[in-house]
Coordinates of C-alpha atoms in Angstrom, one line a residue:
X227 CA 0.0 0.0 0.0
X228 CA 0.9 3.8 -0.4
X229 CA 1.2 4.3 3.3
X230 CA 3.3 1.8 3.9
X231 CA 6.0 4.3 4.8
X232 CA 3.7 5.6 7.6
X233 CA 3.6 2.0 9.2
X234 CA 0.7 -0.3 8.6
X235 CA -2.6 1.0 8.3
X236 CA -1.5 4.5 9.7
X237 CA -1.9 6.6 6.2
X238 CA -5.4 4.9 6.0
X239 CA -6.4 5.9 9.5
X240 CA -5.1 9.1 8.8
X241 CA -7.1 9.6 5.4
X242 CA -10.3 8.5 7.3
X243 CA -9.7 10.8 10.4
X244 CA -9.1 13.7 7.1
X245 CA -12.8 12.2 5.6
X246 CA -14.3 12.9 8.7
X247 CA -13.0 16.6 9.6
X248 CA -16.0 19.0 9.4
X249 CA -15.8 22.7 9.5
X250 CA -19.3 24.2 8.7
X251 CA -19.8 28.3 8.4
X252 CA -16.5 29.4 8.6
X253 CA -15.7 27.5 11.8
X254 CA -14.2 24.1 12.9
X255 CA -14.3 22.0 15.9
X256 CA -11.3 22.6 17.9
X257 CA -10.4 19.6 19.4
X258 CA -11.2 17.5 16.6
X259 CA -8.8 20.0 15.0
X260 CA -6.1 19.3 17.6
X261 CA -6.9 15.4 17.2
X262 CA -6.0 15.6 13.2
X263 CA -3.0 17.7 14.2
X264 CA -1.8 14.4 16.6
X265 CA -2.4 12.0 13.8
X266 CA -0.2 14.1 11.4
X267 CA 2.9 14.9 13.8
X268 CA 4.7 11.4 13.3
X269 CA 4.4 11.7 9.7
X270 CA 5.2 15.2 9.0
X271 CA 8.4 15.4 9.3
X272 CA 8.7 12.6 6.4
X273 CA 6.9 14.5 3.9
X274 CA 6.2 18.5 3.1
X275 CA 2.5 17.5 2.2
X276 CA 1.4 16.4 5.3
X277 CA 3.9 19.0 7.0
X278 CA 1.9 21.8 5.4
X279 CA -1.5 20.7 6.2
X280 CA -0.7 20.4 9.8
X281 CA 0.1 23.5 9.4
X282 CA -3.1 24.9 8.4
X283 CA -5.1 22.9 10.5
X284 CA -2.5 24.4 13.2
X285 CA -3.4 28.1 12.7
X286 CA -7.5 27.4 12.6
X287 CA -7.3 25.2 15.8
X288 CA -5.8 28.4 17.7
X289 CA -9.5 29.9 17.6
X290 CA -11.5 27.1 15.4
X291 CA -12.1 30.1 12.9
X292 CA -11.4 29.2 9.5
X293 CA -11.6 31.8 6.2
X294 CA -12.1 31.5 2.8
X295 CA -8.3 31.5 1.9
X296 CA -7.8 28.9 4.5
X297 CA -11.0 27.0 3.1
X298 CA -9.1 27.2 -0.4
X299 CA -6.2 26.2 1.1
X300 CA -7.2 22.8 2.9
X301 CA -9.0 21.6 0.2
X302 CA -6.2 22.0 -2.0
X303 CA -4.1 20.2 0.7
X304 CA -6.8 17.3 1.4
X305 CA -6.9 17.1 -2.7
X306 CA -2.9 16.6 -3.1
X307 CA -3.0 13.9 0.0
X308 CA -5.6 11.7 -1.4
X309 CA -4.0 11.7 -4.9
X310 CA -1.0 10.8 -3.3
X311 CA -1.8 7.7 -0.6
X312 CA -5.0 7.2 -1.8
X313 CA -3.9 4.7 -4.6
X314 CA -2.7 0.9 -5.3
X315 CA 0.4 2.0 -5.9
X316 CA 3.4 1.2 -4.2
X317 CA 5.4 4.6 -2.9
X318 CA 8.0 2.9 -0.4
X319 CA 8.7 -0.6 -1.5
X320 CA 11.3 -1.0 1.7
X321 CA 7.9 -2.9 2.9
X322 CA 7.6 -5.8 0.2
X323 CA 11.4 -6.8 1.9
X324 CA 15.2 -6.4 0.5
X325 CA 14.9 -9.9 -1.5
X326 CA 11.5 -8.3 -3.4
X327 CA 13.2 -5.0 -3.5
X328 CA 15.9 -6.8 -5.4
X329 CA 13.6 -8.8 -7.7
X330 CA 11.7 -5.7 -8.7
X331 CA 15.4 -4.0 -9.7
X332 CA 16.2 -7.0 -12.0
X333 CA 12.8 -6.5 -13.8
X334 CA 13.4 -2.5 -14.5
X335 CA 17.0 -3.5 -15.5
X336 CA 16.0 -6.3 -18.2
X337 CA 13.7 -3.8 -19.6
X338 CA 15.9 -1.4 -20.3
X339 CA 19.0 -4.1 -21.4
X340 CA 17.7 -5.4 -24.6
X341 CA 17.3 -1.3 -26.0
X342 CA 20.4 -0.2 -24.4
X343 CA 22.5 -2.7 -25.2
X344 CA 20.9 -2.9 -29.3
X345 CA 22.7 0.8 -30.2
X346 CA 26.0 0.3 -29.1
X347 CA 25.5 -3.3 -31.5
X348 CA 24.0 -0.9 -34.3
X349 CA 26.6 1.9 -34.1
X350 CA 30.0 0.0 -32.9
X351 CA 30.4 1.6 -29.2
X352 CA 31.1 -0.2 -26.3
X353 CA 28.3 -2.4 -24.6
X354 CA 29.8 -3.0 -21.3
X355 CA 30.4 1.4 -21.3
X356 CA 26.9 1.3 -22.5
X357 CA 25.8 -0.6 -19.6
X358 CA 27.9 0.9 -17.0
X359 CA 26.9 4.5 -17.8
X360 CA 23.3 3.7 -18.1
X361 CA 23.5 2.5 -14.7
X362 CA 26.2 5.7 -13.4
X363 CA 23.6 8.4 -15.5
X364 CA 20.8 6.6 -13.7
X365 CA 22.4 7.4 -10.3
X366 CA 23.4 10.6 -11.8
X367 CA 19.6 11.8 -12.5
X368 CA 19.0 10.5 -9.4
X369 CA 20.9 12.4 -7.2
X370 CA 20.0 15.8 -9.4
X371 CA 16.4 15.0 -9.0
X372 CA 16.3 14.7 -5.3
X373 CA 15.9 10.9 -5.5
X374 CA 12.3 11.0 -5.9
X375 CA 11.6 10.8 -10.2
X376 CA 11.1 6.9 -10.4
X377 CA 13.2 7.0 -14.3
X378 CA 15.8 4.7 -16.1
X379 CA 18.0 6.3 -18.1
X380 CA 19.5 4.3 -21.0
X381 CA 20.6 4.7 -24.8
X382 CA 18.7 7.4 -26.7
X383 CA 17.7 5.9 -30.2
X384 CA 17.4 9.6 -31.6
X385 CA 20.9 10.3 -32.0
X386 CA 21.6 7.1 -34.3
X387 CA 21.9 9.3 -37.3
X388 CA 24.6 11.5 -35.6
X389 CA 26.6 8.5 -35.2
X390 CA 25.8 6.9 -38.9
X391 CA 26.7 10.0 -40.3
X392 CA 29.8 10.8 -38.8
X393 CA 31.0 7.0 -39.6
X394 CA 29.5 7.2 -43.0
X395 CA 32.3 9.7 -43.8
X396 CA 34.9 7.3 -43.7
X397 CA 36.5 6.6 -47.1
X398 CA 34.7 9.3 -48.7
X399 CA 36.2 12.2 -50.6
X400 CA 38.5 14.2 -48.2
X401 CA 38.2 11.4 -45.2
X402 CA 39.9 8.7 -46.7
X403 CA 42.3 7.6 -43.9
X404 CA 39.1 7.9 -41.1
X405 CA 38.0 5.1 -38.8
X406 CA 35.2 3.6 -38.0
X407 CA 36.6 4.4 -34.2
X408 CA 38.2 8.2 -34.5
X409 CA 34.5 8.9 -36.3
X410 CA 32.6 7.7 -33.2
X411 CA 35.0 9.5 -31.1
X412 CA 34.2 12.8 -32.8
X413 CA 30.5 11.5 -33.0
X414 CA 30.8 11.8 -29.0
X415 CA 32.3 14.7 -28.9
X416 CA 29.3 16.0 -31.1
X417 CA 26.7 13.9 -28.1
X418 CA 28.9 16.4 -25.4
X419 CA 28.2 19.4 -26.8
X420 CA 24.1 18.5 -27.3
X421 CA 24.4 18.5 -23.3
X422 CA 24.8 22.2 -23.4
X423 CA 21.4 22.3 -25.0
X424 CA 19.4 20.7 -22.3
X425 CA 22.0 23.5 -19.6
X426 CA 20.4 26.3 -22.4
X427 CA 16.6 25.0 -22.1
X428 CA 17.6 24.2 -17.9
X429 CA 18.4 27.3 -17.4
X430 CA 15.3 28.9 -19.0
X431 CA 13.4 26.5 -17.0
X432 CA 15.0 28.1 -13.9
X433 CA 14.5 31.4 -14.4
X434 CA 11.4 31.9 -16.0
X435 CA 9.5 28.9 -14.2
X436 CA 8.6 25.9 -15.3
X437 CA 4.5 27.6 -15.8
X438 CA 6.1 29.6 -18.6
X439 CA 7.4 26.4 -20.2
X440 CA 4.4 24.4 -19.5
X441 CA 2.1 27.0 -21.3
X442 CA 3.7 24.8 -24.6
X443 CA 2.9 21.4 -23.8
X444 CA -0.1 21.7 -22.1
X445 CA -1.7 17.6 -22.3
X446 CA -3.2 18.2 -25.5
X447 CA 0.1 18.2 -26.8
X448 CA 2.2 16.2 -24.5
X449 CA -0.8 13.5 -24.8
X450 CA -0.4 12.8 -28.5
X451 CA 3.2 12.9 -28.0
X452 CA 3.5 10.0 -25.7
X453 CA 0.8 8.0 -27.6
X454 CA 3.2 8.8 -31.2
X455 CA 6.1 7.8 -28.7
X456 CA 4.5 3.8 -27.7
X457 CA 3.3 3.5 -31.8
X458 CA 6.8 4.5 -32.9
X459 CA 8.0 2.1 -30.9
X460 CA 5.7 -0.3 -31.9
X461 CA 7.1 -2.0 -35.3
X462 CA 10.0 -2.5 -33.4
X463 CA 8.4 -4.9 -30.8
X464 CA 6.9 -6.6 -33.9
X465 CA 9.9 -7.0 -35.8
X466 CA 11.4 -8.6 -33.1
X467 CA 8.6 -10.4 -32.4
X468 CA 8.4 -12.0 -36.3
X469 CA 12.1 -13.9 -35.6
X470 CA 9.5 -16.3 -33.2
X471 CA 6.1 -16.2 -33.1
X472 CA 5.6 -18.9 -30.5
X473 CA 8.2 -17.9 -28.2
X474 CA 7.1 -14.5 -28.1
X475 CA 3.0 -15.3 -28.0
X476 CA 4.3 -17.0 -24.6
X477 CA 6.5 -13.9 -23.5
X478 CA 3.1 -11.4 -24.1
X479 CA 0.9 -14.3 -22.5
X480 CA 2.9 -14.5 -19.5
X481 CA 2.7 -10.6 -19.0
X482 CA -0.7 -10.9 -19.4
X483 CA -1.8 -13.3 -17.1
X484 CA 1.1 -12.5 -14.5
X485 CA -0.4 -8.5 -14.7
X486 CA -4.3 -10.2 -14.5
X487 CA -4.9 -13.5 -12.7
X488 CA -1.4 -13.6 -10.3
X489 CA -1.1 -13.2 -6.4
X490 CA 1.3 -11.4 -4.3
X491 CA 4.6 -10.5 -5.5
X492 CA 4.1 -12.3 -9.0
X493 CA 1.9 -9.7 -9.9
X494 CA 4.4 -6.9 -9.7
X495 CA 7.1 -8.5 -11.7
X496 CA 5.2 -9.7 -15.3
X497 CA 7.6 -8.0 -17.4
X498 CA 10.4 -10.7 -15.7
X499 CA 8.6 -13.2 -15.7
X500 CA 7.5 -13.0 -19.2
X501 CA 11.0 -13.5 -19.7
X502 CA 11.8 -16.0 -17.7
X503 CA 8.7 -18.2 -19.4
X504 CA 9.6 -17.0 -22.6
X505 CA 13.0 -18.0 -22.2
X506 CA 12.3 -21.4 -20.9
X507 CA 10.0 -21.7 -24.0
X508 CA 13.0 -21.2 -26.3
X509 CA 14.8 -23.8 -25.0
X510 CA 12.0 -26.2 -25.2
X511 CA 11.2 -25.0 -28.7
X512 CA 14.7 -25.4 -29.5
X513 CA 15.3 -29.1 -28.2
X514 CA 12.2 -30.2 -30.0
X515 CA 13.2 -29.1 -33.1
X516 CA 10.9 -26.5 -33.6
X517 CA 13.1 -23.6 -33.2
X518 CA 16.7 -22.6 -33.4
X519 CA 18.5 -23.8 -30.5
X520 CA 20.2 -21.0 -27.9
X521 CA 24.0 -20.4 -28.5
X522 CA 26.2 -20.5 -25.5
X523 CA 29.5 -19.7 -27.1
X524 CA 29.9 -16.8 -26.6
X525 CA 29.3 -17.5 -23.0
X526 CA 32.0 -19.5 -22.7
X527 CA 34.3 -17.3 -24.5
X528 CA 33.7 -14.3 -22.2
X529 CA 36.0 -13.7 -19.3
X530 CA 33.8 -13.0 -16.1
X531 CA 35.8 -9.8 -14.9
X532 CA 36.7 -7.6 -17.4
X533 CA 37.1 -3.1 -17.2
X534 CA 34.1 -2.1 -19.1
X535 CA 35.6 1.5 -20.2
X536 CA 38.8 1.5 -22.9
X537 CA 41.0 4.2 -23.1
X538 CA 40.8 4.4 -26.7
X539 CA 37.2 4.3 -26.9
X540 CA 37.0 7.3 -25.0
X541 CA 37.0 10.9 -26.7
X542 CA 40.1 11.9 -25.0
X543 CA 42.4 10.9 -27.6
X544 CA 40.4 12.6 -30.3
X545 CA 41.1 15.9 -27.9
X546 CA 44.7 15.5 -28.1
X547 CA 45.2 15.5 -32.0
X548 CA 42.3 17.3 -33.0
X549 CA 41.2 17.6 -36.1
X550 CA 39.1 21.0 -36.3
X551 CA 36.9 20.6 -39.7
X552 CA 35.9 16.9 -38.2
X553 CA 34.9 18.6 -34.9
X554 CA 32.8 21.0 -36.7
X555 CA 31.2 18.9 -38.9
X556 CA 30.5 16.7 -35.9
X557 CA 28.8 19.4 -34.2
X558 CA 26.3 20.6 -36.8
X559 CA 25.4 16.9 -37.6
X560 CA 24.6 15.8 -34.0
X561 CA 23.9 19.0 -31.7
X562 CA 20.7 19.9 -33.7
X563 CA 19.4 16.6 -32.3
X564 CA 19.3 17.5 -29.0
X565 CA 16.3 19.6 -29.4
X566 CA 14.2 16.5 -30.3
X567 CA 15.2 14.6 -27.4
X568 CA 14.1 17.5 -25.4
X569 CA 10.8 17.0 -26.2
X570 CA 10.9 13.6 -26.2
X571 CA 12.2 14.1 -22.5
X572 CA 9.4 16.4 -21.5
X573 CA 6.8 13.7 -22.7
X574 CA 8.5 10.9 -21.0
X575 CA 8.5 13.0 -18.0
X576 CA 4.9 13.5 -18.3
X577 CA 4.4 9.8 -18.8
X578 CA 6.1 9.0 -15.6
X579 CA 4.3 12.0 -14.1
X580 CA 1.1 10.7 -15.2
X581 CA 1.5 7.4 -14.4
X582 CA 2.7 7.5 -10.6
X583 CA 0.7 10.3 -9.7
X584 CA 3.3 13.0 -9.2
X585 CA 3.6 16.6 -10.8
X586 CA 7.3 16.1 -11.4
X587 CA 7.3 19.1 -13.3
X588 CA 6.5 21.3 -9.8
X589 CA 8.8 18.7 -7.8
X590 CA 11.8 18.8 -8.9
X591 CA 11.3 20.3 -11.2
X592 CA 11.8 20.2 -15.2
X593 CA 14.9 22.5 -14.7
X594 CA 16.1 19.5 -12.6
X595 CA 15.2 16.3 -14.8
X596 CA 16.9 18.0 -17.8
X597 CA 19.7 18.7 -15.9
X598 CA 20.3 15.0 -14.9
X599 CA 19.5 13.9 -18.4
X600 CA 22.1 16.2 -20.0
X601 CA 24.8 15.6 -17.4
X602 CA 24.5 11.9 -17.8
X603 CA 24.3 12.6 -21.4
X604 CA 27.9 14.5 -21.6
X605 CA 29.2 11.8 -18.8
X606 CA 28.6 8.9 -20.9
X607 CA 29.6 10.3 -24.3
X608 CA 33.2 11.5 -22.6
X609 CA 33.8 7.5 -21.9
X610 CA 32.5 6.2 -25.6
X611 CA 29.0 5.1 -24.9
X612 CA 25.5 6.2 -25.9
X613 CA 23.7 9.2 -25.1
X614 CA 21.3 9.0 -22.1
X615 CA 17.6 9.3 -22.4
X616 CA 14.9 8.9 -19.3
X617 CA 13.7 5.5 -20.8
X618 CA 9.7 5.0 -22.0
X619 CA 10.2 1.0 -21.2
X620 CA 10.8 1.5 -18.2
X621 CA 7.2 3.7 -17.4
X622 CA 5.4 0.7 -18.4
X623 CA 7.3 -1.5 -16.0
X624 CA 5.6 1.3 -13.4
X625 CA 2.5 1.1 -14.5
X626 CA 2.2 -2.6 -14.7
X627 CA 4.2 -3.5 -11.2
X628 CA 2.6 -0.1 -9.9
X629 CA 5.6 0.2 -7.7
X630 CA 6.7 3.7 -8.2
X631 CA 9.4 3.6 -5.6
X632 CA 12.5 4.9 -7.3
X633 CA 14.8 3.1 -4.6
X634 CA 13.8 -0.2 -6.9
X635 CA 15.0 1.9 -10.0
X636 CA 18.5 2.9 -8.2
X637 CA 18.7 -0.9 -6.8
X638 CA 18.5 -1.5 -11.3
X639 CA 21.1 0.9 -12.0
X640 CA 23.4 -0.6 -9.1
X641 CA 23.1 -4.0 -11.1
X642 CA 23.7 -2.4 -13.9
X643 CA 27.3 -1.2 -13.1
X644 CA 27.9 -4.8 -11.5
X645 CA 26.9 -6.7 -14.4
X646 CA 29.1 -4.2 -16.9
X647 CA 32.3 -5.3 -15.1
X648 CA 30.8 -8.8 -16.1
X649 CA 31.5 -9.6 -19.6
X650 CA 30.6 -13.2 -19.5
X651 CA 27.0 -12.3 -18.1
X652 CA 26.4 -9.5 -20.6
X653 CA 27.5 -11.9 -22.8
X654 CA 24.5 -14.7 -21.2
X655 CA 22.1 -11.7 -21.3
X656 CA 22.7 -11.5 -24.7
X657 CA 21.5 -14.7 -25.5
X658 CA 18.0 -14.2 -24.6
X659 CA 16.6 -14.7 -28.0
X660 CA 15.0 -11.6 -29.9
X661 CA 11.6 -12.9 -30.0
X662 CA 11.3 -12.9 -25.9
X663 CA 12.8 -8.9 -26.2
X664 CA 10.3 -8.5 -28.6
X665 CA 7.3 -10.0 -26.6
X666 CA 7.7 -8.3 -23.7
X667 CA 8.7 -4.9 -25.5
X668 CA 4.5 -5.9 -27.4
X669 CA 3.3 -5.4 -24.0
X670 CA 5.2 -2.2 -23.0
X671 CA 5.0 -0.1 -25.8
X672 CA 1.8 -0.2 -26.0
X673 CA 1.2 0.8 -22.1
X674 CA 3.3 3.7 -23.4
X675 CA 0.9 4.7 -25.5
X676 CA -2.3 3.5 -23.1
X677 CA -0.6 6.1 -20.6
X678 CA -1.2 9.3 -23.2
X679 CA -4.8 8.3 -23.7
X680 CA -5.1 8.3 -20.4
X681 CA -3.1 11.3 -20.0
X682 CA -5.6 13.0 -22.1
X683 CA -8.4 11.7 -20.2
X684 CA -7.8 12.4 -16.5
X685 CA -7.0 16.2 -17.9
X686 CA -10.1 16.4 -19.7
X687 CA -9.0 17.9 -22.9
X688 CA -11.7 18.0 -24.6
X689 CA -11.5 16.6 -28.1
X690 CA -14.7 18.1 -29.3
X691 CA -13.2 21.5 -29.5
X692 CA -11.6 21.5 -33.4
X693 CA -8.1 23.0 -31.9
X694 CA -7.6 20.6 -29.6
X695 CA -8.7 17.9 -32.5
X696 CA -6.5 19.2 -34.9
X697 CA -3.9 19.5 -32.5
X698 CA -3.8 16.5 -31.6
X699 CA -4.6 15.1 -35.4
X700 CA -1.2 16.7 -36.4
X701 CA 1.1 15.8 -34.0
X702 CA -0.1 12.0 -34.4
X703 CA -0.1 11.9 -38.3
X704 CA 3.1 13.6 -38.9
X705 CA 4.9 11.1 -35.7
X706 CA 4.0 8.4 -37.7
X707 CA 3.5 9.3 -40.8
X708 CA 7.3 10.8 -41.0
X709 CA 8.6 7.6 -38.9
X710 CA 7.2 5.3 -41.3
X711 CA 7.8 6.8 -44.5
X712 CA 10.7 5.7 -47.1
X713 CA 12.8 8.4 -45.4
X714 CA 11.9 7.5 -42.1
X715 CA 12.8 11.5 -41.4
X716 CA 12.5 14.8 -42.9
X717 CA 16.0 15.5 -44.3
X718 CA 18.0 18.6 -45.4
X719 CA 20.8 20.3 -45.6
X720 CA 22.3 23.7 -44.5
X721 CA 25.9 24.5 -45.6
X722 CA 26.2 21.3 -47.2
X723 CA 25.9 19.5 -43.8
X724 CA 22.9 17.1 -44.0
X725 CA 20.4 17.0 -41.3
X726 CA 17.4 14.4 -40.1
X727 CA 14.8 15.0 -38.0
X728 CA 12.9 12.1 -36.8
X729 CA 8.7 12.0 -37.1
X730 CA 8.2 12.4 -33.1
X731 CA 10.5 15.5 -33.0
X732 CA 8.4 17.3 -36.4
X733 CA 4.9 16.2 -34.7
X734 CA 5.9 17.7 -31.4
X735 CA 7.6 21.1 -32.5
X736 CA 4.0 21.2 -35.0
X737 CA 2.0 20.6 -32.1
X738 CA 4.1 23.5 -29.9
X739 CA 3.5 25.7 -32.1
X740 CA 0.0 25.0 -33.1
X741 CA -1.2 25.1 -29.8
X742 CA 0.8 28.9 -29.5
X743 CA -1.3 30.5 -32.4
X744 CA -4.3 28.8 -32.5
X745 CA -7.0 30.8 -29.7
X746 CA -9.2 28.8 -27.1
X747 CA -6.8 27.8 -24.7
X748 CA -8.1 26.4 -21.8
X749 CA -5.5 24.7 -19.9
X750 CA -3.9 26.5 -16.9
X751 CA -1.0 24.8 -15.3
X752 CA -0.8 25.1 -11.4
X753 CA 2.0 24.5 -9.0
X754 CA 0.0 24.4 -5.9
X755 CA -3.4 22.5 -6.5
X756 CA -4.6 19.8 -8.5
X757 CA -4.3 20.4 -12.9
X758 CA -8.2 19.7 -13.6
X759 CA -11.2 22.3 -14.9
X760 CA -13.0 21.6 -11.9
X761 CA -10.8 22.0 -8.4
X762 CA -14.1 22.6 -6.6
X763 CA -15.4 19.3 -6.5
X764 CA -12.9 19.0 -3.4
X765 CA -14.1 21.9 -1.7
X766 CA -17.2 20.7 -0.4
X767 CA -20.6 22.2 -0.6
X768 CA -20.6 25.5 0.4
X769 CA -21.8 26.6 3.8
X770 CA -20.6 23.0 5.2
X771 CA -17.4 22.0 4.0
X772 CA -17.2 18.4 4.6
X773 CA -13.5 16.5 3.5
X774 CA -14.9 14.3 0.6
X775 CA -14.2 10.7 1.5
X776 CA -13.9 10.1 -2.1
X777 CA -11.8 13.2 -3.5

């Protein structure tokens, strides 16, 4: 339960006791006032919510008179308690135990190893940097974002083309004597710089407040963006899926009926053990006949301690003999990509936000995430792996375990780092057959995408208004119309440097600026009460303001 960091059934008795609190013309009963005040103490020192409404309730028990302000003001209080604690979800998983604590990490860390791992295969970096940074950015964010965003951080897919194009110079007219590896070295140096993007957009954050930013992705926008960002995703999780059919049919059943029909702590961890039955399928499969067997050799050919960061894979020695047109052509190729992962950041943000219940925008901010995500961006670049990106894959883990705890994400990242320094387990990992990644990855993408629709839902945009419609037509169309064209991007050049921007990053900056121009906005972000059209329904009826037992 949510108030399992209170102890027991304490957050229930306290939500009751908060159901129960009466104050009727402008006045309140001053011991039962005082009462409240006793249940909160223990707790309010463990979290600013509860703090401040002991608080309030504090200054009307002195004379039991209570205004309108202060009115406004506990309801808003009573709202932001209930949507907290009153839930399924699991806040503080220290209750389920270390060993389930432990369990849950591996879970959020296969989800985000077959993705992670797939781009350092694809572009020719290091996996076992790849996996170590993931798990360092992860603690990284983390730390930036006052250890309370519940969000993975692992290779970002977007800057792909940064990478193909800077190694797609080699043998060409005036780079004939480049490698493959002083080309990714520049291509990080290129992923370093795009950092100071997300610092730039940080700092705006910062000083003009995050309402200012939030005024261009109100959820009629962010929505449709995390909906395009699950149905991008999508054909991936089917291609994978086509290299076995049966094996992964039994990877998407086992989510399924581990998610639906299972007890206890089975029911938290689908996602692993639609991998574990996959996997055990695959090896039936392949004994029978029926499918390729599993290859071990590379198993055996692995040593089981190994460094997982190279010196010459780093950017360093690109630094000392630098090579000043390939550093500039590295940055105009791969720095204008950063401002597509923005956005994608901001709507996996929203997604998480959305998902556990939490305005992460407010707390810590968005000034904070992107921080995190550009610092573990430039940290992991510097040492030859991917760029960072909060991962979507690992939102639908939350949604399906509903344990939102992030200590379970930093347990992930922990095993992370261990297993990097492991070559021969990466190397076992890797063995988990395509179809299983692909089976699981069904289920996930598409809770991506069930989170938008909901996101759209619980903040009523209303889709009957032709702006929000069209909004929300465009961003969706040109996502995935772009994505799955020929192109697969919208490509040009400027100074004879080529450039690609993917379908999700045209939708959103369409969608941005539609919703800019076109009049009849009716979203107003807030920072200290609930983000819904109709606040009031936790207010009570007027003249007798009863807590609502169900707000």
């Amino acid at each position: 339960m949510a108030e399992s960091f209170a102890g027991g059934g304490r957050m229930s008795a306290l939500l009751t006791a908060i159901g129960k609190f009466v104050y009727a013309d402008g006045k309140c009963d001053i011991a039962e006032a005082k009462a409240l005040i006793g249940l909160l103490e223990p707790l309010a020192w463990r979290d600013a919510d509860i703090d401040e409404f002991k608080k309030l309730l504090v200054a009307v028990s002195a004379d039991g008179i209570v205004d309108e302000s202060e009115s406004a003001a506990i309801a808003v209080a009573v709202a932001r308690l209930r949507a907290k604690y009153a839930s399924d979800g699991i806040y503080d998983a220290r209750s389920l135990g270390i060993p389930k604590m432990g369990v849950l990490g591996v879970q959020h860390m296969f989800a985000m190893f077959g993705a992670t791992i797939l781009v350092p295969v694809l572009t020719g970096l290091s996996p076992s940097a790849t996996l170590f940074f993931a798990g360092v950015g992860t603690l990284l964010f983390h730390a930036l974002t006052k250890r309370i965003v519940p969000a993975v951080l692992g290779s970002s897919f977007a800057f792909l083309a940064g990478y193909f194009a800077l190694t797609g110079l080699c043998g060409t007219e005036g780079y004939e004597t480049l490698s493959k590896g002083t080309a990714l070295q520049y291509a990080s140096i290129g992923v370093m710089a795009s950092a100071l993007v997300y610092f730039v957009v940080a700092g705006f954050v910062k000083a003009c407040g995050v309402k200012t930013v939030m005024r261009y992705f109100p959820p009629v926008v962010t929505g449709p963006i995390i909906v395009g960002i699950g149905l991008v995703l999508a054909p991936v999780a089917v291609n994978s899926c086509t290299t076995g059919w049966p094996v992964a049919l039994v990877a998407i059943a086992a989510v399924i009926c581990f998610s639906v029909f299972a007890r206890g702590m089975l029911r938290i961890i689908p996602i692993l053990m639609g991998v574990i039955c996959s996997y055990a399928a695959a090896l039936v499969f392949g004994a029978a006949g029926w499918a390729g067997k599993i290859d071990y050799t590379a198993v055996r050919e692995a040593a089981w301690i190994g460094l997982p960061v190279q010196w010459s894979n780093t950017v360093f020695p690109a630094f000392a003999n630098c090579d000043k047109g390939l550093l500039a052509t590295a940055l105009c190729i791969v720095v204008p990509i950063a401002f597509a992962t923005i956005m994608e950041h901001v709507g996996d943000v929203s997604a998480i936000s959305s998902t556990v219940q939490r305005n992460f925008f407010e707390n810590p901010g968005l000034h904070r995430t992107m921080l995190g995500d550009g610092l573990a961006t430039a940290l992991a670049a510097a040492f030859g792996a991917p760029a960072n990106t909060t991962y979507g894959e690992n939102t639908g883990v939350l949604s399906l375990s509903k344990v939102y705890d992030p200590r379970v994400i930093r347990i992930a990242a922990c095993i992370a780092i261990a297993v990097s320094f492991c070559p021969k387990f990466s190397a076992f990992i890797g063995t988990i057959p395509q179809a299983t990644i692909g089976g699981v990855s069904f289920v996930l993408y598409g809770m991506i995408s069930a989170v938008g629709v909901r996101n759209l839902v619980e903040q009523q945009v209303d889709l009957g208004k032709s702006r929000n419609m069209l909004i929300a037509a465009v961003i969706l169309v040109l996502t995935l119309g772009i994505a799955f064209s020929s192109a697969g991007a919208v490509r040009f050049s400027v100074g004879g440097v080529g450039f690609a921007l993917s379908g999700l990053a045209v939708g959103a900056l369409a969608g941005i600026v539609l919703n800019a121009v076109l009049p009849g906005k009716d979203y107003q972000f807030s920072l200290s009460g609930p983000n819904m059209k109709d606040p009031a329904k936790f207010a009570g009826a007027a003249g007798k303001r009863k807590i609502p037992a169900d707000a």
